[in-house]
PDB file of C-alpha atoms in Angstrom:
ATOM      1  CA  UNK V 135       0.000   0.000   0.000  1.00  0.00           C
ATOM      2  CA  UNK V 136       3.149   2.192   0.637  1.00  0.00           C
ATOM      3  CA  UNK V 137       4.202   2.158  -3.087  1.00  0.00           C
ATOM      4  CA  UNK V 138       0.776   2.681  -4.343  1.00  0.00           C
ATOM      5  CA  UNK V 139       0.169   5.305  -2.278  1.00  0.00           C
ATOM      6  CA  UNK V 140       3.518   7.191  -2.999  1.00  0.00           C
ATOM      7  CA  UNK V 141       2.513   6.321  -6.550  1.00  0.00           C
ATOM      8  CA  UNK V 142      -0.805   8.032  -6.675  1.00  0.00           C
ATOM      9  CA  UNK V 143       1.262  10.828  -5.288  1.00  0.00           C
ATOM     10  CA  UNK V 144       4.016  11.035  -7.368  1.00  0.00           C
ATOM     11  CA  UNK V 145       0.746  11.072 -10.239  1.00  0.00           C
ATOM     12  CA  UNK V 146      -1.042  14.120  -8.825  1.00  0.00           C
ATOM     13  CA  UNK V 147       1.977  16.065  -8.123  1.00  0.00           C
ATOM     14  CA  UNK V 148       3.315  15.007 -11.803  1.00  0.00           C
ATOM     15  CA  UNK V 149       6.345  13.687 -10.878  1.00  0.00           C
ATOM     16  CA  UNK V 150       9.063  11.225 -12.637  1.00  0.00           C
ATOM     17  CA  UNK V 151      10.359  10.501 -15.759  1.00  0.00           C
ATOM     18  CA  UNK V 152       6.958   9.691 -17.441  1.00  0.00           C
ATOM     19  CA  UNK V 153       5.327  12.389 -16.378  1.00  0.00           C
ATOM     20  CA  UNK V 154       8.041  14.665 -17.802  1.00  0.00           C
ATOM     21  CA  UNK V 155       7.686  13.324 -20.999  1.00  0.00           C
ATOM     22  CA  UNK V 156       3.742  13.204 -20.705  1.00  0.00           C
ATOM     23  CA  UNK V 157       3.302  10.003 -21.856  1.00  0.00           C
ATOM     24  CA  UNK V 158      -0.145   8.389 -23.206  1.00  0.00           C
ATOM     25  CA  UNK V 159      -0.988   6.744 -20.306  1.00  0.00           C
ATOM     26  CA  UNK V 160      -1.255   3.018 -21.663  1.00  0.00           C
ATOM     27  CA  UNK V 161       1.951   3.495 -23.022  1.00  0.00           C
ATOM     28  CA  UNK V 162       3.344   4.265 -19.423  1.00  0.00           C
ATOM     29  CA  UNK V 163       1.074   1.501 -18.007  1.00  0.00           C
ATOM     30  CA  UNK V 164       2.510  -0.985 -19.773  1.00  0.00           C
ATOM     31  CA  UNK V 165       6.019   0.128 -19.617  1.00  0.00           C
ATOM     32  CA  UNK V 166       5.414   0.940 -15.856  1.00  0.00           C
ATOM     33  CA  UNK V 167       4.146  -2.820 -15.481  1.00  0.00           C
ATOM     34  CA  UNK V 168       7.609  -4.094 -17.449  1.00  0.00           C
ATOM     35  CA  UNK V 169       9.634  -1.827 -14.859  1.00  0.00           C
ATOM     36  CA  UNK V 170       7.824  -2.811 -11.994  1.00  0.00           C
ATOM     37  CA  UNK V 171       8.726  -6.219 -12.388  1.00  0.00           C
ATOM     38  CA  UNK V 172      12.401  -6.093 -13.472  1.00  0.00           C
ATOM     39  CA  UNK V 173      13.054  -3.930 -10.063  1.00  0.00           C
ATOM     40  CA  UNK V 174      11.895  -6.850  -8.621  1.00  0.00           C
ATOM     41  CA  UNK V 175      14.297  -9.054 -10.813  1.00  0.00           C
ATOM     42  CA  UNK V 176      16.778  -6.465  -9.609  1.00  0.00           C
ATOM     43  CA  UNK V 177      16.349  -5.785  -6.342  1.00  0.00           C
ATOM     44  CA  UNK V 178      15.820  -9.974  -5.329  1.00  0.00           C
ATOM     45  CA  UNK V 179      19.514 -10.239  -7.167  1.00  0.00           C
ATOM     46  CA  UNK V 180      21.142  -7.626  -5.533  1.00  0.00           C
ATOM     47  CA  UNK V 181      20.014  -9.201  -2.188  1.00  0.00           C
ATOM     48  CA  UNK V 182      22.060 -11.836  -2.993  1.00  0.00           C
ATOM     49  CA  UNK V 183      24.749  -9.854  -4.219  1.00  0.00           C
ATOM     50  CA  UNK V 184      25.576  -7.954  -0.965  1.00  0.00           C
ATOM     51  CA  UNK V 185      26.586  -9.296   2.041  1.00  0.00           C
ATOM     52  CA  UNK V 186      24.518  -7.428   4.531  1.00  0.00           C
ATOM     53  CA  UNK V 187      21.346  -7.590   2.016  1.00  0.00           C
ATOM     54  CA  UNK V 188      21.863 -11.226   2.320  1.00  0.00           C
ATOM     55  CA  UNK V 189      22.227 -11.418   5.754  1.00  0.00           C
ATOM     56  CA  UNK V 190      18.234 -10.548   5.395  1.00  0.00           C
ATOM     57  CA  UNK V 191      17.259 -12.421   2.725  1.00  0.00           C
ATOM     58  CA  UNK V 192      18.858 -15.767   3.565  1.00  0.00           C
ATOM     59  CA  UNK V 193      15.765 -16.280   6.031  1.00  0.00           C
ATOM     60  CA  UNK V 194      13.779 -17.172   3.148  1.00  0.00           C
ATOM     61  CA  UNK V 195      16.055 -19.326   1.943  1.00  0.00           C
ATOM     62  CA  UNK V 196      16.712 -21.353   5.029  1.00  0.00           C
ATOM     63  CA  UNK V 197      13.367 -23.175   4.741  1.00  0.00           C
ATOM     64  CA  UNK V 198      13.939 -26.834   3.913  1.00  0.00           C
ATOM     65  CA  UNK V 199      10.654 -28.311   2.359  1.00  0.00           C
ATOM     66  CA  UNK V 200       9.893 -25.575   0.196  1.00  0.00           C
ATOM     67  CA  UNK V 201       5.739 -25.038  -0.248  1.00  0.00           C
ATOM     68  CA  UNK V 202       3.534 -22.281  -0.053  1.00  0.00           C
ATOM     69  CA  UNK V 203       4.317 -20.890   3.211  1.00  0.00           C
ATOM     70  CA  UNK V 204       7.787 -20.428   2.138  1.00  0.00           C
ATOM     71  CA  UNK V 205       6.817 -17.047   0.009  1.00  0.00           C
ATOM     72  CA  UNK V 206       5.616 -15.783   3.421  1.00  0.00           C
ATOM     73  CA  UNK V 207       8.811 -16.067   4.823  1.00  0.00           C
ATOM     74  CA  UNK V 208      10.833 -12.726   4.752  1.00  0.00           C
ATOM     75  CA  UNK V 209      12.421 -10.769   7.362  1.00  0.00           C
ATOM     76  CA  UNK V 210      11.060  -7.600   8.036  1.00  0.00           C
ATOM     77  CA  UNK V 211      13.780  -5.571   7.598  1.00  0.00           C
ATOM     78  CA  UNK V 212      14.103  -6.893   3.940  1.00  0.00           C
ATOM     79  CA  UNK V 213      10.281  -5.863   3.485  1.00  0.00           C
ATOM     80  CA  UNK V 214      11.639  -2.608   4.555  1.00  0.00           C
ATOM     81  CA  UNK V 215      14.367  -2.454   2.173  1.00  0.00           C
ATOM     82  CA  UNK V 216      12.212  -3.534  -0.418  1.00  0.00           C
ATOM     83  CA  UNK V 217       9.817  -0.834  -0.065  1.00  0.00           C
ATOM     84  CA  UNK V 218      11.980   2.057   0.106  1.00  0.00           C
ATOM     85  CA  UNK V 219      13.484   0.708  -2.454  1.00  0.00           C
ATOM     86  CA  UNK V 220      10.771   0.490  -4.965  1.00  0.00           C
ATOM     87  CA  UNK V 221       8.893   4.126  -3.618  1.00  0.00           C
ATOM     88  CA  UNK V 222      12.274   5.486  -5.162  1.00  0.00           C
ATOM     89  CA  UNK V 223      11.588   3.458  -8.516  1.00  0.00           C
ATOM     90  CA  UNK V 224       8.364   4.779  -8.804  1.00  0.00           C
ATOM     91  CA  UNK V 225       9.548   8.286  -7.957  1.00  0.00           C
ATOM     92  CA  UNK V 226      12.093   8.319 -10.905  1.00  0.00           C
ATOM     93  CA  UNK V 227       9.765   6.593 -13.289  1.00  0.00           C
ATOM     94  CA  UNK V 228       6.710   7.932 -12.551  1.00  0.00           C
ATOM     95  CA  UNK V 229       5.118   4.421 -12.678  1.00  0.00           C
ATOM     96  CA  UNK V 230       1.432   4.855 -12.509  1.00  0.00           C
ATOM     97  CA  UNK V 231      -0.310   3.249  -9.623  1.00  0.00           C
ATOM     98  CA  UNK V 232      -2.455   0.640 -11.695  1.00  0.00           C
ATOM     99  CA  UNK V 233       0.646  -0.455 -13.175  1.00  0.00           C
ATOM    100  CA  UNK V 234       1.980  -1.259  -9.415  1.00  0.00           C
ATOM    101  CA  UNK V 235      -1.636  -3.023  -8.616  1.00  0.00           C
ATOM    102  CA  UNK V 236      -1.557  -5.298 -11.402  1.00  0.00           C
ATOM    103  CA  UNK V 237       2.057  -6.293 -11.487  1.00  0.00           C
ATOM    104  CA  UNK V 238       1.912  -6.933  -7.914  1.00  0.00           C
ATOM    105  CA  UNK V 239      -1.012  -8.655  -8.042  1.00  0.00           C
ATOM    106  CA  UNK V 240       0.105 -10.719 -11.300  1.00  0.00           C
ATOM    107  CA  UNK V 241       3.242 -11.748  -9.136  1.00  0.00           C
ATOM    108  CA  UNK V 242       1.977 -12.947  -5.974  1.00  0.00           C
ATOM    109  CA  UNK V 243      -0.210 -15.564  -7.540  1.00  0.00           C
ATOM    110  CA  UNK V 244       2.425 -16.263  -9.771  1.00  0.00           C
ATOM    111  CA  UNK V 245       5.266 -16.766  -6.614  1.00  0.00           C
ATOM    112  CA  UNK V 246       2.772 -18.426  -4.581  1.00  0.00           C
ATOM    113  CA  UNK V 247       2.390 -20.944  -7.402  1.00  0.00           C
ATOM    114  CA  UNK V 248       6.120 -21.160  -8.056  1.00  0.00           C
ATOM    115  CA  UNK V 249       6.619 -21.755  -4.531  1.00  0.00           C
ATOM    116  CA  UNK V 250       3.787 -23.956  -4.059  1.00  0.00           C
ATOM    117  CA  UNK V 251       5.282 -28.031  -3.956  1.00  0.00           C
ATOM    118  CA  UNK V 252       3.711 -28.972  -7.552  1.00  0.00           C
ATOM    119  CA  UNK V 253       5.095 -31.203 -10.407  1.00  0.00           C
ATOM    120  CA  UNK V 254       3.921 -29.819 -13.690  1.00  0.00           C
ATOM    121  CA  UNK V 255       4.735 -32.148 -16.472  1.00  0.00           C
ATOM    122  CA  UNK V 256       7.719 -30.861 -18.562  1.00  0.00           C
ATOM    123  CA  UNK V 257       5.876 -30.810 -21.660  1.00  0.00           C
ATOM    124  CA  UNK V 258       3.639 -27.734 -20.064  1.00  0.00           C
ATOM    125  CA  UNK V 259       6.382 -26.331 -18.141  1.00  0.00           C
ATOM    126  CA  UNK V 260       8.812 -25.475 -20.874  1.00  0.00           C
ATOM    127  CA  UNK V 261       6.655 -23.222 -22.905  1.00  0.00           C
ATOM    128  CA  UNK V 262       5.150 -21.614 -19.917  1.00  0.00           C
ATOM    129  CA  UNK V 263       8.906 -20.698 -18.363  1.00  0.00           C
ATOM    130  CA  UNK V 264       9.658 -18.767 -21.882  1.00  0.00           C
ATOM    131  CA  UNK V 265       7.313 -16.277 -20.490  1.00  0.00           C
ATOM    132  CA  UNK V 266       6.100 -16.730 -16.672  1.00  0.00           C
ATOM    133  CA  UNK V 267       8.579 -18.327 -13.912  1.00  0.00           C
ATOM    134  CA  UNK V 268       7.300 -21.716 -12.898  1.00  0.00           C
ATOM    135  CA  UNK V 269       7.458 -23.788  -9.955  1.00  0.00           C
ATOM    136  CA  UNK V 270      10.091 -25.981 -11.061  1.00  0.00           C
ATOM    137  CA  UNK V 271      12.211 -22.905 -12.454  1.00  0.00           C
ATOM    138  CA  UNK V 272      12.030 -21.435  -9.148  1.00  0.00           C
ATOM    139  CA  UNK V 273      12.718 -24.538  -6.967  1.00  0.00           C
ATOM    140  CA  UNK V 274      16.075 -24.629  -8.390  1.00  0.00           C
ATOM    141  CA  UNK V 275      16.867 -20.853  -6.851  1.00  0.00           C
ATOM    142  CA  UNK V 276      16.033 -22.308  -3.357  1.00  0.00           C
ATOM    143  CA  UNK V 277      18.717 -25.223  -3.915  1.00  0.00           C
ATOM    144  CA  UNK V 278      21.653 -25.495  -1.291  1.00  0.00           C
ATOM    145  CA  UNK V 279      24.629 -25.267  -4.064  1.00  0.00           C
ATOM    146  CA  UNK V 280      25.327 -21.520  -4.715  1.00  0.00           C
ATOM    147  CA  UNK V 281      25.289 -21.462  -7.679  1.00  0.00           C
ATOM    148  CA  UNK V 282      21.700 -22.638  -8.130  1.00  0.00           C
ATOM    149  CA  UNK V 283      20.462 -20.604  -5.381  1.00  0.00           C
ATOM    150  CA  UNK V 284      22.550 -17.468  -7.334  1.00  0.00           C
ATOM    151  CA  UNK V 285      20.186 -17.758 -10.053  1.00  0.00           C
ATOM    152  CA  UNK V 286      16.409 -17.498 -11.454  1.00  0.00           C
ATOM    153  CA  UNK V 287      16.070 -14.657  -9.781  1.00  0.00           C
ATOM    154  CA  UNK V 288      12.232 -13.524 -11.834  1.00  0.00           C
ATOM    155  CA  UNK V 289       9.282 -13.225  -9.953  1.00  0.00           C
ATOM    156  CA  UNK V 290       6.730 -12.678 -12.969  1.00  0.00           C
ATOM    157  CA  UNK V 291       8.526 -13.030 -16.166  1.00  0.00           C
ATOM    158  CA  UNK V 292      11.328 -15.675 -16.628  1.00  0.00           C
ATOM    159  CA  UNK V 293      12.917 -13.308 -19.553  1.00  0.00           C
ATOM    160  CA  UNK V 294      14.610 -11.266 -17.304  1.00  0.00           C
ATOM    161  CA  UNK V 295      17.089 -14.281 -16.290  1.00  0.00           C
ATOM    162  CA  UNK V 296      17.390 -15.396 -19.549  1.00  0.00           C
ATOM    163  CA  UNK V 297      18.704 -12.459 -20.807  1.00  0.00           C
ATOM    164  CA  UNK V 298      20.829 -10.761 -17.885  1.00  0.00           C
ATOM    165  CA  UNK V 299      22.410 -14.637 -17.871  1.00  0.00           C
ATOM    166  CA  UNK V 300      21.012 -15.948 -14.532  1.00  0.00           C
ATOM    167  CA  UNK V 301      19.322 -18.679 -16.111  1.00  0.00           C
ATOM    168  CA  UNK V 302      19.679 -21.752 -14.936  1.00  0.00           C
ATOM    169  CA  UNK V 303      17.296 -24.768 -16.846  1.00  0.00           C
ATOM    170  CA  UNK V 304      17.866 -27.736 -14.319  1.00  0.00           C
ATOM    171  CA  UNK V 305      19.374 -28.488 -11.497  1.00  0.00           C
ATOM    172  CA  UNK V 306      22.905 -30.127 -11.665  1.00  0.00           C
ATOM    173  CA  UNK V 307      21.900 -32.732  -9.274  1.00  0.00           C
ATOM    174  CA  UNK V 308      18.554 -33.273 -10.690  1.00  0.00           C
ATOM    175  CA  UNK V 309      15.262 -32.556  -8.858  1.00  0.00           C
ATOM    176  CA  UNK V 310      15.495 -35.759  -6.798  1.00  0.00           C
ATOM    177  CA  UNK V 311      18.815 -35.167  -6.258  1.00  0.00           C
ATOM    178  CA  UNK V 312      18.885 -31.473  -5.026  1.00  0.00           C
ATOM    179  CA  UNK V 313      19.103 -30.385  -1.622  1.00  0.00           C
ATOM    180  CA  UNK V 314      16.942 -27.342  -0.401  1.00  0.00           C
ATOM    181  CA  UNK V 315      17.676 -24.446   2.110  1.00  0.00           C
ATOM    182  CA  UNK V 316      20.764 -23.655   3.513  1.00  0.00           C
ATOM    183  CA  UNK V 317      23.591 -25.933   5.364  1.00  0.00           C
ATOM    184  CA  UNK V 318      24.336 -24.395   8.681  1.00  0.00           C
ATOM    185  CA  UNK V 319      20.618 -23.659   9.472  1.00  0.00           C
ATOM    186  CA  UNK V 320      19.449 -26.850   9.340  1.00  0.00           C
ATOM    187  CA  UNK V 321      18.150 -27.792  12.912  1.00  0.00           C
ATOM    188  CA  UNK V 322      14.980 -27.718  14.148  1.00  0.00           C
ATOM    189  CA  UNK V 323      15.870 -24.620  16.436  1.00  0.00           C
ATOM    190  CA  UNK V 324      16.843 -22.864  14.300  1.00  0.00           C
ATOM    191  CA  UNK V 325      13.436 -22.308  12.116  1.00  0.00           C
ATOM    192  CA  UNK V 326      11.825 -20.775  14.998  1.00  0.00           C
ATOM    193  CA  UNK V 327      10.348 -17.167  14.769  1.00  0.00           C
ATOM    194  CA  UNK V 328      12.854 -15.744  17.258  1.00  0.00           C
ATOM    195  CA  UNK V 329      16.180 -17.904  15.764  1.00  0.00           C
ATOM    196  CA  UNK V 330      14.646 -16.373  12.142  1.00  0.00           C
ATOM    197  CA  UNK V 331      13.612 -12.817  13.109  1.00  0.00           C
ATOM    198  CA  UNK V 332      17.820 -12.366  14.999  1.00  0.00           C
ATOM    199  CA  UNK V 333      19.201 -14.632  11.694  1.00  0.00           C
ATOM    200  CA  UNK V 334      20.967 -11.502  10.131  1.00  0.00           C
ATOM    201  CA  UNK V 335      23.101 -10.931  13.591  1.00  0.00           C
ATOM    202  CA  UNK V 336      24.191 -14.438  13.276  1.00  0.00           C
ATOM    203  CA  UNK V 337      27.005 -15.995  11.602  1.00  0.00           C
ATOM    204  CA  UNK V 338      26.504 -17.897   8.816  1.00  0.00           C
ATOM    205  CA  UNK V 339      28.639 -21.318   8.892  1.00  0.00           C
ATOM    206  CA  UNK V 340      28.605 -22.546   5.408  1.00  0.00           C
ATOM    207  CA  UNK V 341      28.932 -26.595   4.856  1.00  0.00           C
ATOM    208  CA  UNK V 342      29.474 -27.092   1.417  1.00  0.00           C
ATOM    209  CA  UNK V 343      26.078 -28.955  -0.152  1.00  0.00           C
ATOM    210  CA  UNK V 344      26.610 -32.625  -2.423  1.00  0.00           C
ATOM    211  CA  UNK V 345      28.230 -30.944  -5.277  1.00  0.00           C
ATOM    212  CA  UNK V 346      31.577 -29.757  -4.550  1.00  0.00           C
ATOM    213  CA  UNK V 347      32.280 -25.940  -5.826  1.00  0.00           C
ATOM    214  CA  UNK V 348      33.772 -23.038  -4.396  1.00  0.00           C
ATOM    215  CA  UNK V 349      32.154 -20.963  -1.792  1.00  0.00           C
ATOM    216  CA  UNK V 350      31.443 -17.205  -2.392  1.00  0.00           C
ATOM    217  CA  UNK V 351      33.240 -15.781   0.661  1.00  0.00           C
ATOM    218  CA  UNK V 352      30.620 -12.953   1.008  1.00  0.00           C
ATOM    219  CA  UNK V 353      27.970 -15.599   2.075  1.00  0.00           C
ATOM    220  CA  UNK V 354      29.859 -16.969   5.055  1.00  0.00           C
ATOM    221  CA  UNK V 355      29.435 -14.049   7.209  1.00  0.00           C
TER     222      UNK V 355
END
């Protein structure tokens, strides 16, 4: 509601980019929607990309059976981040606010399904990731190895990995083989609300997951 209310504002006052350039409004609708959802492309890969970002997003991550629920999972302070974060997109672009209803609303149904713990056949799922992440895309980004979980980053459209090169088609151990959330956080203990909410003031010990590789040194802290 934060965004869509700076939004609205940011539309009255005729501020940003589009607003400048007094674009028809479908045109800025739909390139609002497009923009919308690569900041979210952007901004859930550059919580991966810095250390302390990570620190907050790793929570999500830590969640072993991966279902439904697990799209609920985010530390407040990322939420926070996130926000901010996107009132300033808006601000710049001008995005209009029906652009920020629809492409939210567009990709929660879409996470909750890619998070949800469904097989679709492969026949269906292939043509639908060209366009819309699945669930089977996705599960690979919550896979233990780093360099799965470093990758399929889209929320909404799949495109966006496939051409910034953070595409990954299948898992290296294969979906039966693949290990979920993240070694060092693996106890009971430690997915309880108080050991998740104080997770980004605790050190991360990484144990490396089946498939051997190096370990990005900014993700053991």
């Amino acid at each position: 509601m934060t965004t869509i209310s700076a939004a609205i504002y940011f539309q009255e006052n005729t501020l940003g980019l589009f607003h400048l350039l007094n674009l028809n409004f479908w045109f800025a609708f739909i390139i609002g929607f497009f923009i919308y959802d690569l900041f979210h492309y952007s901004i859930h890969r550059v919580f991966h990309q810095v250390p302390l970002l990570w620190k907050l997003h790793r929570l999500h991550h830590t969640d072993p059976d991966v279902d439904v629920s697990t799209e609920l999972k985010h530390h407040p302070f990322e939420l926070v981040v996130t926000v901010v974060s996107a009132v300033v997109v808006v601000f710049v672009f001008g995005i209009p606010a029906v652009s920020i209803i629809l492409c939210s609303l567009f990709a929660q149904v879409v996470s909750l399904i890619s998070h949800a713990n469904i097989k679709i056949a492969e026949s269906v799922d292939t043509p639908i990731r060209k366009v819309f992440v699945t669930p089977a895309m996705h599960r690979i980004h919550h896979s233990a190895w780093q360099p799965e979980t470093d990758s399929n980053y889209g929320v909404l459209f799949s495109f966006w990995d496939r051409w910034f090169g953070t595409y990954v088609d299948k898992p290296l151990a294969g979906y039966e083989g693949m290990k979920l959330g993240l070694d060092g956080f693996r106890s009971p203990r430690d997915l309880w609300l108080d050991k998740l909410l104080l997770q980004p003031f605790r050190r991360h010990v990484v144990v490396p997951a089946s498939i051997s590789e190096p370990i990005d040194e900014g993700k053991s802290t």
